[in-house]
Amino acid sequence: MSQQKILVVALMQRGAASPATYELLTAGRSLANALKQPLVAFQVGGTAESARELVERGADRVLWSGGAALQDFNDELHAQAVLAAAAQEKPSWLLLPASVAGRSLACRVAVKLGAGLATDVNEIDPASGTVKRSHYSGNLQATMEFKSEVRVVTVQGMVFPQAPRQAGRSGEVAELAFAPAAAGMEFLSFQAEEAGEIDLGGAERIVSGGRGVGGPDGFKLIRDLAHALGAAVAASRAAVDSGWIPYRHQVGLTGRTVRPKLYVACGISGQIQHLAGMSTAGSIVAINMDPECPMMQQATISVVGDMFELIPLVIAEIKKRRGAPVAA
Amino acid sequence: MALNIVVCVKNTPSTLAVPVDAATGLPKTAGLVFAMNPFDEYAVEEAVRIKEKNPGTTVTALALGPESDHAVLRDAISRGCDAGVLLSGPELQGGDAFAISRALAAAIKKLNGQKPVHLLLFGKNTNDDNSGTVGGQVAAWLDWPGALSVKKIESIDESSAVLWRMMEDGVDKVKVQLPAAVGTVKEINEPRVPSLRGKMAAKKASIPTWTAADLALKPEDAGAAGARVKLARSSAPPPRPAGTRIAGATAAQTAEKLVATLVERKLI
Ligand SMILES: Cc1cc2nc3c(=O)[nH]c(=O)nc-3n(C[C@H](O)[C@H](O)[C@H](O)COP(=O)(O)OP(=O)(O)OC[C@H]3O[C@@H](n4cnc5c(N)ncnc54)[C@H](O)[C@@H]3O)c2cc1C
């Protein structure tokens, strides 16, 4: 049998690789080292030049397929391309990002390969071949065993550090010819939301507001603090359902799962459905008037008080430390 | 324009605080209150809304689980679905998303043979397993186009649908040929509560149970035998270390201390 490989799927979206791709390379590298298998990246979309960067970030070999058909995410066409790469490389592990596209792809690819699939994986054990992921909304951590030769995994964001770029690192870059077969989906358009905002999934710092924010105007304060910290803006469901901020900012069971280094929860009580999306944050800062609420119990650092009084003072203090003039 | 819609629903524990059985190392769900997976409510609601706008449309709810899961199908009917089908029997139990989606796909093929199916709807994920892969894998088994994370069905007719797919950085607008599989997110609608009329219909409905044999599934392809991953064990994540409370004599002092602590811990 030909040698098996670790295959990382590098999805180009809107012409760029996401930071999640470089996290996958870190996960893939440790598997490759442990199993003594080469690390191959398959770049879907992009150019030879962007493919070269994957070599510099640790791939032994990079295959890439470009062309108009792979420009925007199309479940079926992207799956066809990944399956072509998998047929050639015979991966023992196939790693994808835990994004909407990554999950859609993983579903199609796993069925066609007859492979087991574990999503949102936060730990990989090469020795036993098992992975860990949370279930029951973060209340339990599951250890999954595979019964298939190929293991398909989507890796949760922010779990692995991004593989650093080592300029001049050598490795092969080859184009994989891809002739798209018919697909039942046609891409029409893309509408970016709130340009310039930091995406929650890859954010290292997040400032989040809940019902305590009091209304849409209160989110101005949350945004100001986020701006001062270089953080993304998030919200609880109560704030989203009140129409104070769009759904895409919602963190939790029905919203998104985040894993920042710092999560600042302002006026959020910390119900289990909210904790489900953020309880694995590195450090949690809670600002709340209620010292007994669950978020305050979970917090690394808790501050009892009125957020409307505290946040402007915190912003002023940050500006002061940075030497910026403080607004009167 | 009459459409034929199938919506997948699952009966899941209503609580997230599920204990681990010390003997098996697996989640202990026996005795818990079960109800429709909350994310499936959006899929059911969307199916019923399409039906209300398109006279002659039928909606069939489809579930896989133990015999007692008739309840989740009756719930779906009480929310406006027309019929329910339960996939059950010992051979179908204990499967992973791979085996479950295979059985659901077989059932949809069977339904499609009776009357062509246009649209398959499902929820974002289940609140127990959390994987969100069953719907996507059903689409793969059927070789249907599909999209996950759909926040709006802009238009639909017998041959195609225009969907808004929520991506991390914005919204993709895509057109899919029908039949297609669509995973919904919470933003798509506001689910209604079951109506009295719906509850009466649910009570009266006769819900067939299809076994692995009815689906022409080989024993090795169904349930635990057909699974590709297995939950080996489950455990509570390590508790978070105890936190510190920051307080100053004045709010300004508190803010100062907080920022100092964040800087000290290299968090900012
Ligand atoms: C199926 C299901 C799914 C769900 N999914 C999600 C989800 O994805 N995400 C989510 O967040 N929730 C979710 N929920 C809802 C969840 O149960 C809670 O209702 C919600 O998280 C509460 O939001 P909150 O903490 O902002 O509001 P509240 O619980 O009302 O808390 C507000 C907090 O603000 C504090 N406060 C008020 N004023 C101030 C002030 N001036 N300064 C400081 N503090 C102040 C209060 O002390 C309180 O702690 C879900 C629920 C269900 C049933």
XYZ file of C-alpha atoms and ligand atoms in Angstrom:
649
model
C 0.000 0.000 0.000
C 1.225 3.455 -0.791
C 2.267 5.600 2.106
C -0.458 7.383 3.978
C -0.433 11.083 4.583
C -1.939 13.738 6.748
C -4.088 15.936 4.538
C -5.037 19.445 5.571
C -7.713 21.258 3.570
C -6.789 24.907 3.122
C -9.960 26.681 2.060
C -9.462 29.973 0.310
C -12.385 32.247 0.933
C -12.776 35.615 -0.812
C -9.296 35.052 -2.201
C -7.528 34.646 1.130
C -6.559 31.857 3.483
C -8.130 32.214 6.910
C -6.003 32.060 10.076
C -7.770 28.750 10.742
C -5.744 27.273 7.871
C -2.516 27.952 9.729
C -3.978 26.444 12.895
C -4.777 23.306 10.899
C -1.158 23.161 9.766
C -0.055 23.107 13.402
C -2.462 20.283 14.202
C -1.438 18.461 11.036
C 2.263 18.881 11.748
C 2.012 17.269 15.177
C 0.060 14.346 13.700
C 2.560 14.022 10.856
C 5.502 13.979 13.262
C 3.883 11.476 15.609
C 2.761 9.134 12.842
C 5.843 9.703 10.653
C 3.662 10.559 7.690
C 4.136 13.502 5.354
C 1.977 16.571 5.829
C 0.196 17.541 2.635
C -1.989 20.604 2.272
C -4.650 20.823 -0.385
C -5.417 24.422 -1.183
C -8.864 24.840 -2.704
C -8.774 27.998 -4.783
C -5.992 30.571 -4.642
C -2.753 30.662 -6.546
C 0.643 28.957 -6.646
C 1.972 31.835 -4.597
C -0.523 31.389 -1.776
C 0.211 27.656 -1.961
C 3.900 28.367 -1.403
C 3.064 30.065 1.881
C 1.606 26.783 3.127
C 4.998 25.169 2.563
C 6.609 27.958 4.542
C 4.127 27.239 7.309
C 5.007 23.593 7.583
C 3.441 21.537 4.780
C 5.813 19.060 3.150
C 3.877 19.310 -0.062
C 1.050 21.493 -1.291
C -1.449 20.604 -3.943
C -3.721 23.287 -5.196
C -6.637 23.614 -7.540
C -7.838 26.964 -8.774
C -10.262 28.112 -11.399
C -13.583 29.892 -11.477
C -15.538 26.882 -10.177
C -13.699 27.037 -6.852
C -13.747 30.795 -6.476
C -16.702 30.873 -4.074
C -17.777 28.132 -1.729
C -19.907 25.528 -3.466
C -20.569 22.443 -1.320
C -20.570 19.964 -4.181
C -17.742 21.394 -6.297
C -15.437 21.894 -3.355
C -16.214 18.353 -2.212
C -15.369 17.013 -5.675
C -11.997 18.761 -5.499
C -11.206 17.517 -1.993
C -12.215 13.993 -2.985
C -9.870 14.168 -5.970
C -7.026 15.186 -3.659
C -7.946 12.465 -1.171
C -8.049 9.820 -3.907
C -4.514 10.778 -4.884
C -3.033 11.236 -1.414
C -4.827 8.506 0.550
C -4.922 10.397 3.825
C -5.045 8.665 7.178
C -6.334 11.920 8.659
C -8.145 14.660 6.794
C -8.339 17.961 8.670
C -10.747 20.780 7.866
C -11.617 24.036 9.608
C -14.708 24.070 11.833
C -16.357 26.771 9.710
C -19.642 26.635 7.799
C -17.755 25.643 4.660
C -15.484 23.218 6.506
C -18.414 21.435 8.100
C -20.383 21.231 4.833
C -17.364 19.798 3.084
C -16.568 17.357 5.869
C -20.105 15.930 5.661
C -19.876 15.229 1.934
C -16.311 13.980 1.988
C -16.835 11.638 4.960
C -19.820 9.934 3.324
C -18.017 9.483 0.007
C -14.910 8.114 1.727
C -16.946 5.893 4.057
C -15.102 7.656 6.849
C -15.888 8.582 10.410
C -16.325 12.269 11.086
C -15.769 14.217 14.273
C -16.521 17.937 14.264
C -15.286 20.848 16.390
C -12.430 18.761 17.705
C -10.353 20.378 20.445
C -7.806 17.636 21.119
C -6.148 15.024 18.921
C -4.264 12.037 20.288
C -2.142 10.529 17.511
C -1.064 7.556 19.639
C -4.576 6.214 20.247
C -6.131 7.789 17.172
C -8.873 9.309 19.291
C -10.108 12.882 19.345
C -11.950 14.976 21.885
C -14.850 17.304 21.307
C -17.475 18.802 23.519
C -21.077 17.663 23.528
C -24.133 18.551 25.608
C -23.164 22.120 24.811
C -19.825 22.115 26.489
C -21.012 20.424 29.652
C -19.308 17.192 28.702
C -16.159 16.393 26.798
C -16.433 13.327 24.542
C -13.623 11.019 23.502
C -14.327 9.635 20.031
C -12.859 6.466 18.542
C -12.810 5.920 14.815
C -13.859 2.672 13.184
C -12.724 3.758 9.733
C -9.288 3.890 8.128
C -9.675 7.528 7.209
C -10.426 9.953 10.007
C -12.184 13.144 8.965
C -11.993 15.904 11.521
C -13.020 19.542 11.661
C -10.778 21.383 14.086
C -12.237 24.000 16.381
C -10.808 27.460 15.906
C -8.283 28.966 18.335
C -7.344 25.583 19.825
C -4.021 25.235 18.015
C -1.626 28.141 17.523
C -1.051 29.344 13.973
C 1.936 27.719 12.308
C 4.584 30.423 11.921
C 6.001 31.329 8.539
C 9.565 30.159 7.982
C 10.787 32.064 4.961
C 12.580 29.889 2.434
C 11.352 26.560 3.864
C 11.344 24.117 0.970
C 8.651 21.784 -0.211
C 6.881 20.792 -3.363
C 4.002 22.790 -4.800
C 1.943 21.114 -7.497
C -1.267 21.958 -9.230
C -3.982 19.319 -9.131
C -5.991 19.541 -12.310
C -9.643 19.857 -11.417
C -12.400 19.492 -13.971
C -15.668 20.310 -12.230
C -18.590 17.986 -12.881
C -22.125 19.345 -12.801
C -23.398 20.759 -9.545
C -26.885 21.605 -8.368
C -25.750 24.812 -6.737
C -25.006 28.111 -8.375
C -23.258 30.873 -6.482
C -25.046 34.191 -6.936
C -23.430 36.818 -4.729
C -21.742 37.645 -1.441
C -22.711 40.413 0.897
C -20.081 41.267 3.489
C -21.459 42.283 6.822
C -20.121 45.204 8.793
C -16.808 45.698 7.073
C -13.813 46.154 9.301
C -15.216 44.127 12.187
C -13.103 41.369 13.664
C -14.623 37.920 13.084
C -15.693 36.278 16.322
C -14.424 32.816 15.405
C -10.816 33.873 15.096
C -10.824 36.677 17.660
C -8.243 36.611 20.444
C -10.212 39.154 22.444
C -13.956 39.583 22.601
C -16.134 42.132 24.377
C -19.671 40.858 24.788
C -22.837 42.584 25.921
C -26.039 41.161 27.368
C -29.407 42.383 28.485
C -27.624 44.582 30.995
C -26.534 46.759 28.061
C -30.078 48.072 28.136
C -30.641 48.863 24.453
C -28.997 49.413 21.058
C -27.272 52.549 22.333
C -25.594 50.530 25.059
C -23.746 48.591 22.366
C -21.933 51.802 21.452
C -20.193 51.463 24.797
C -19.434 47.784 24.113
C -18.008 48.716 20.689
C -15.906 51.478 22.214
C -14.394 49.069 24.728
C -13.848 46.497 21.974
C -12.131 49.155 19.897
C -9.864 50.123 22.798
C -8.912 46.459 23.309
C -8.673 45.494 19.633
C -11.472 43.035 20.294
C -14.452 41.625 18.403
C -18.002 42.420 19.540
C -20.336 39.692 20.761
C -23.696 39.472 22.483
C -26.005 37.222 24.448
C -29.199 35.922 22.939
C -31.240 38.280 25.091
C -29.531 41.249 23.432
C -29.896 39.744 19.945
C -33.553 38.821 20.445
C -34.225 42.373 21.619
C -32.939 43.534 18.237
C -30.055 45.520 19.703
C -27.409 43.793 17.574
C -27.532 41.344 14.624
C -27.667 37.608 15.183
C -24.204 36.996 13.772
C -22.768 38.414 16.998
C -24.601 35.901 19.188
C -22.434 33.598 21.245
C -23.814 30.408 22.735
C -25.824 27.319 22.070
C -27.878 28.876 19.263
C -25.116 31.264 18.289
C -21.425 30.784 17.753
C -18.743 29.030 19.724
C -15.706 31.147 20.468
C -12.411 30.452 22.154
C -10.655 33.779 22.699
C -7.801 34.421 25.097
C -9.927 37.116 26.736
C -13.729 37.290 26.947
C -15.161 40.385 28.610
C -18.817 39.736 29.539
C -20.713 42.929 30.326
C -24.200 42.643 31.762
C -24.481 38.953 30.910
C -25.860 36.647 33.587
C -24.119 33.556 32.219
C -26.962 31.148 31.629
C -25.831 27.678 30.596
C -26.801 28.332 26.941
C -24.499 31.346 26.807
C -21.651 29.592 28.640
C -21.969 26.826 26.035
C -20.391 29.149 23.492
C -17.598 30.712 25.515
C -16.736 28.748 28.629
C -13.413 27.599 27.147
C -12.178 31.177 26.824
C -8.691 31.562 28.275
C -9.686 34.280 30.725
C -13.156 35.595 31.445
C -13.712 39.089 32.789
C -17.239 39.666 34.082
C -18.684 43.086 34.752
C -22.054 42.709 36.423
C -24.174 44.289 39.127
C -25.126 40.872 40.478
C -22.144 39.321 42.309
C -23.882 35.934 42.514
C -24.821 35.342 38.870
C -23.259 32.314 37.081
C -20.994 34.460 34.887
C -19.404 35.955 37.996
C -18.834 32.431 39.346
C -17.136 31.396 36.074
C -15.071 34.544 35.744
C -11.284 34.676 36.039
C -11.668 38.298 37.053
C -14.978 39.673 38.255
C -15.986 43.239 38.869
C -19.212 44.097 40.664
C -20.710 47.292 39.394
C -22.714 49.228 36.864
C -21.205 48.756 33.417
C -22.323 52.240 32.356
C -20.194 53.697 35.093
C -17.268 51.288 34.799
C -16.702 50.851 31.070
C -16.000 54.533 30.276
C -13.515 54.579 33.147
C -11.867 51.399 31.856
C -11.590 52.885 28.352
C -10.102 56.083 29.798
C -7.612 54.066 31.818
C -6.522 52.082 28.742
C -6.065 55.316 26.783
C -4.142 56.852 29.653
C -1.738 53.912 29.754
C -1.226 54.130 26.021
C -0.424 57.793 26.398
C -3.353 58.851 24.245
C -5.228 61.963 25.225
C -8.303 61.188 27.299
C -11.501 62.806 26.114
C -13.035 65.101 28.693
C -47.488 25.366 -6.527
C -47.537 22.249 -4.388
C -44.273 21.171 -2.831
C -43.372 18.064 -0.883
C -41.150 18.821 2.088
C -39.429 16.506 4.557
C -38.149 17.891 7.837
C -35.840 15.889 10.114
C -36.431 16.134 13.850
C -34.771 14.530 16.847
C -35.978 13.874 20.351
C -33.243 15.091 22.696
C -32.858 15.767 26.423
C -34.311 19.149 27.346
C -31.563 19.768 29.854
C -27.901 20.340 29.111
C -26.812 19.221 32.571
C -26.462 15.537 31.769
C -24.621 13.335 34.265
C -22.019 10.739 33.304
C -22.734 7.157 34.322
C -19.783 6.107 36.473
C -20.073 2.486 35.331
C -20.111 3.073 31.566
C -18.369 6.432 31.333
C -21.180 7.536 29.009
C -23.819 10.247 29.389
C -26.766 9.012 31.400
C -29.898 10.251 29.691
C -32.397 7.690 30.986
C -35.079 9.362 33.038
C -34.437 12.850 31.648
C -37.204 14.895 30.060
C -36.964 14.700 26.257
C -38.421 17.071 23.680
C -37.847 18.228 20.120
C -34.259 19.416 19.637
C -34.728 23.189 19.912
C -32.865 23.848 16.638
C -35.279 21.589 14.755
C -38.122 23.902 15.731
C -36.793 26.439 13.221
C -36.714 23.838 10.456
C -40.271 22.732 11.241
C -41.468 26.334 11.339
C -39.839 27.095 7.994
C -41.462 24.042 6.384
C -44.874 25.068 7.721
C -44.430 28.663 6.536
C -43.587 27.453 3.015
C -46.666 25.234 3.163
C -48.882 28.127 4.225
C -47.686 30.204 1.280
C -48.000 27.360 -1.219
C -51.368 25.571 -1.088
C -51.223 21.833 -1.659
C -47.780 21.572 -0.071
C -47.239 18.671 2.311
C -44.735 18.456 5.139
C -43.581 15.129 6.549
C -41.557 15.027 9.745
C -38.973 12.270 9.926
C -37.258 10.995 13.069
C -34.982 8.130 13.990
C -35.011 6.800 17.521
C -36.725 4.487 19.965
C -40.478 3.770 19.721
C -41.130 6.484 22.295
C -39.949 9.061 19.754
C -43.449 9.021 18.275
C -43.878 11.932 20.684
C -41.494 14.218 18.790
C -43.356 13.521 15.543
C -46.681 14.318 17.189
C -45.109 17.557 18.383
C -44.069 18.324 14.799
C -47.615 17.646 13.583
C -49.031 19.872 16.310
C -46.812 22.641 14.908
C -48.299 22.219 11.441
C -46.632 19.224 9.785
C -49.019 16.888 7.957
C -47.504 13.523 8.741
C -44.695 11.772 10.559
C -42.542 8.716 9.957
C -40.433 7.074 12.644
C -37.382 4.983 11.829
C -36.978 2.544 14.668
C -36.007 -0.934 15.753
C -32.950 -2.445 17.399
C -30.888 -2.540 14.179
C -31.134 1.234 13.781
C -30.060 2.152 17.288
C -26.611 3.224 18.429
C -25.478 4.735 15.152
C -23.296 7.780 14.596
C -24.122 10.582 12.163
C -22.820 8.402 9.315
C -25.219 5.532 10.036
C -28.125 7.768 11.037
C -27.852 9.905 7.905
C -27.684 6.754 5.807
C -30.966 5.512 7.286
C -32.629 8.921 6.950
C -31.483 9.111 3.326
C -32.961 5.652 2.673
C -36.265 6.802 4.168
C -36.253 9.965 2.065
C -35.640 7.862 -1.052
C -38.614 5.759 -0.077
C -40.790 8.836 0.475
C -39.486 10.262 -2.801
C -40.636 7.087 -4.548
C -44.151 7.598 -3.197
C -44.236 11.281 -4.133
C -41.248 13.329 -5.315
C -39.622 15.299 -2.491
C -38.568 18.876 -3.253
C -36.952 20.037 -0.080
C -35.331 18.527 2.986
C -34.982 20.757 6.028
C -33.056 20.210 9.230
C -31.777 22.179 12.212
C -28.310 23.622 12.807
C -27.335 20.785 15.117
C -28.714 18.797 18.013
C -28.330 20.018 21.569
C -27.027 16.621 22.742
C -24.410 15.578 20.211
C -23.772 19.115 18.903
C -22.123 17.891 15.725
C -24.422 19.391 13.083
C -23.482 16.811 10.475
C -26.527 14.595 10.002
C -28.264 16.886 7.496
C -25.106 17.496 5.498
C -24.426 13.775 5.359
C -28.001 13.019 4.260
C -27.417 15.420 1.356
C -24.236 13.515 0.513
C -25.968 10.104 0.594
C -28.710 11.434 -1.691
C -26.291 13.361 -3.910
C -28.506 16.397 -3.529
C -27.234 19.940 -3.512
C -27.526 21.612 -0.188
C -26.465 24.379 2.109
C -25.912 24.584 5.842
C -26.457 27.669 8.016
C -29.262 29.041 5.894
C -30.804 32.163 7.407
C -33.340 32.873 4.681
C -35.127 31.033 1.902
C -35.625 33.983 -0.402
C -37.717 32.173 -2.979
C -38.735 28.647 -3.871
C -40.611 26.942 -6.689
C -40.809 23.324 -7.862
C -37.412 23.441 -9.513
C -35.143 25.707 -7.486
C -34.665 27.801 -4.375
C -32.609 30.895 -3.604
C -30.945 30.708 -0.207
C -29.048 33.081 2.044
C -26.233 31.176 3.681
C -24.680 32.697 6.764
C -20.892 32.531 6.505
C -18.391 33.752 9.078
C -17.692 36.944 7.140
C -21.079 37.721 5.640
C -23.867 36.172 3.624
C -23.641 34.061 0.472
C -26.613 34.046 -1.848
C -26.867 30.740 -3.703
C -29.375 29.058 -5.976
C -29.960 25.340 -5.593
C -31.762 22.970 -7.900
C -34.444 20.958 -6.147
C -34.516 18.498 -4.556
C -32.062 20.007 -2.104
C -31.151 19.760 1.570
C -31.149 22.900 3.697
C -29.816 23.364 7.223
C -31.396 26.282 9.057
C -30.131 28.658 11.736
C -32.109 30.470 14.388
C -32.301 33.712 12.461
C -34.545 32.173 9.793
C -37.801 32.595 11.739
C -39.552 32.639 15.084
C -41.082 29.215 15.812
C -44.724 29.166 16.830
C -46.151 27.184 19.694
C -48.352 24.176 18.881
C -51.964 25.148 18.191
C -54.972 23.440 19.732
C -56.043 22.302 16.266
C -52.554 20.987 15.659
C -52.605 19.092 18.914
C -55.897 17.449 17.948
C -54.457 16.457 14.560
C -51.339 15.112 16.268
C -53.419 12.980 18.603
C -55.308 11.416 15.721
C -52.375 10.950 13.353
C -51.223 7.435 12.672
C -47.469 7.391 12.486
C -45.848 4.464 10.703
C -42.638 2.915 11.993
C -40.106 1.800 9.409
C -37.392 -0.658 10.367
C -33.973 -1.253 8.807
C -35.593 -4.009 6.701
C -38.277 -1.582 5.456
C -35.440 0.674 4.340
C -33.606 -2.226 2.661
C -30.580 -1.507 4.842
C -28.098 -4.299 5.423
C -27.566 -5.005 9.137
C -23.887 -4.057 8.857
C -24.832 -0.667 7.443
C -27.298 0.337 10.137
C -27.100 1.496 13.725
C -24.051 0.747 15.851
C -22.756 -1.777 13.292
C -22.803 0.826 10.533
C -21.208 3.578 12.591
C -17.770 4.963 11.737
C -17.117 6.715 15.028
C -17.922 5.641 18.525
C -18.306 7.653 21.687
C -15.736 5.922 23.887
C -16.319 7.951 27.031
C -17.509 11.253 28.281
C -16.358 13.412 31.127
C -16.981 16.795 32.656
C -14.437 19.359 31.505
C -12.026 20.429 34.257
C -13.585 23.152 36.419
C -12.309 26.659 35.840
C -9.837 27.796 38.465
C -11.323 30.107 41.097
C -11.360 33.710 40.000
C -10.402 36.961 41.662
C -12.726 39.830 42.423
C -11.500 43.310 41.764
C -12.826 46.227 43.769
C -11.548 49.702 44.553
C -12.743 52.434 46.856
C -14.227 54.274 43.879
C -15.327 53.155 40.438
C -12.304 54.925 38.939
C -10.000 52.972 41.216
C -11.754 49.727 40.291
C -11.260 50.492 36.602
C -7.602 51.291 37.213
C -7.051 48.033 39.091
C -8.847 46.059 36.388
C -6.714 47.476 33.587
C -3.551 46.992 35.656
C -4.459 43.346 36.237
C -5.187 42.782 32.533
C -1.835 44.291 31.597
C -0.042 42.293 34.276
C -1.577 39.064 32.977
C -0.679 40.064 29.424
C -4.318 39.906 28.382
C -4.172 43.326 26.771
C -32.824 26.582 23.357
C -32.173 27.794 23.898
C -31.052 28.290 23.265
C -30.400 29.432 23.752
N -29.278 29.879 23.122
C -28.612 30.935 23.634
C -27.407 31.411 23.041
O -26.941 30.918 22.010
N -26.771 32.453 23.604
C -27.242 33.074 24.723
O -26.610 34.027 25.188
N -28.377 32.653 25.299
C -29.082 31.615 24.783
N -30.254 31.228 25.346
C -30.861 32.122 26.345
C -30.281 31.999 27.730
O -30.973 30.995 28.421
C -30.445 33.324 28.493
O -31.794 33.721 28.461
C -29.613 34.473 27.939
O -28.286 34.066 27.745
C -29.656 35.615 28.911
O -28.982 36.723 28.368
P -28.357 37.822 29.300
O -27.376 37.207 30.219
O -27.878 38.907 28.411
O -29.635 38.393 30.078
P -30.060 38.226 31.583
O -30.076 36.814 31.992
O -31.299 39.019 31.729
O -28.892 38.919 32.371
C -28.638 40.281 32.356
C -27.510 40.536 33.335
O -27.148 41.892 33.255
C -26.857 42.366 34.560
N -27.016 43.814 34.505
C -28.141 44.531 34.285
N -27.865 45.836 34.240
C -26.534 45.975 34.415
C -25.637 47.088 34.463
N -26.071 48.352 34.285
N -24.328 46.844 34.667
C -23.872 45.584 34.870
N -24.681 44.502 34.831
C -25.991 44.699 34.608
C -27.814 41.629 35.450
O -27.323 41.576 36.765
C -27.859 40.247 34.786
O -26.874 39.400 35.316
C -30.912 30.107 24.887
C -32.056 29.591 25.505
C -32.678 28.473 25.030
C -33.889 27.958 25.747
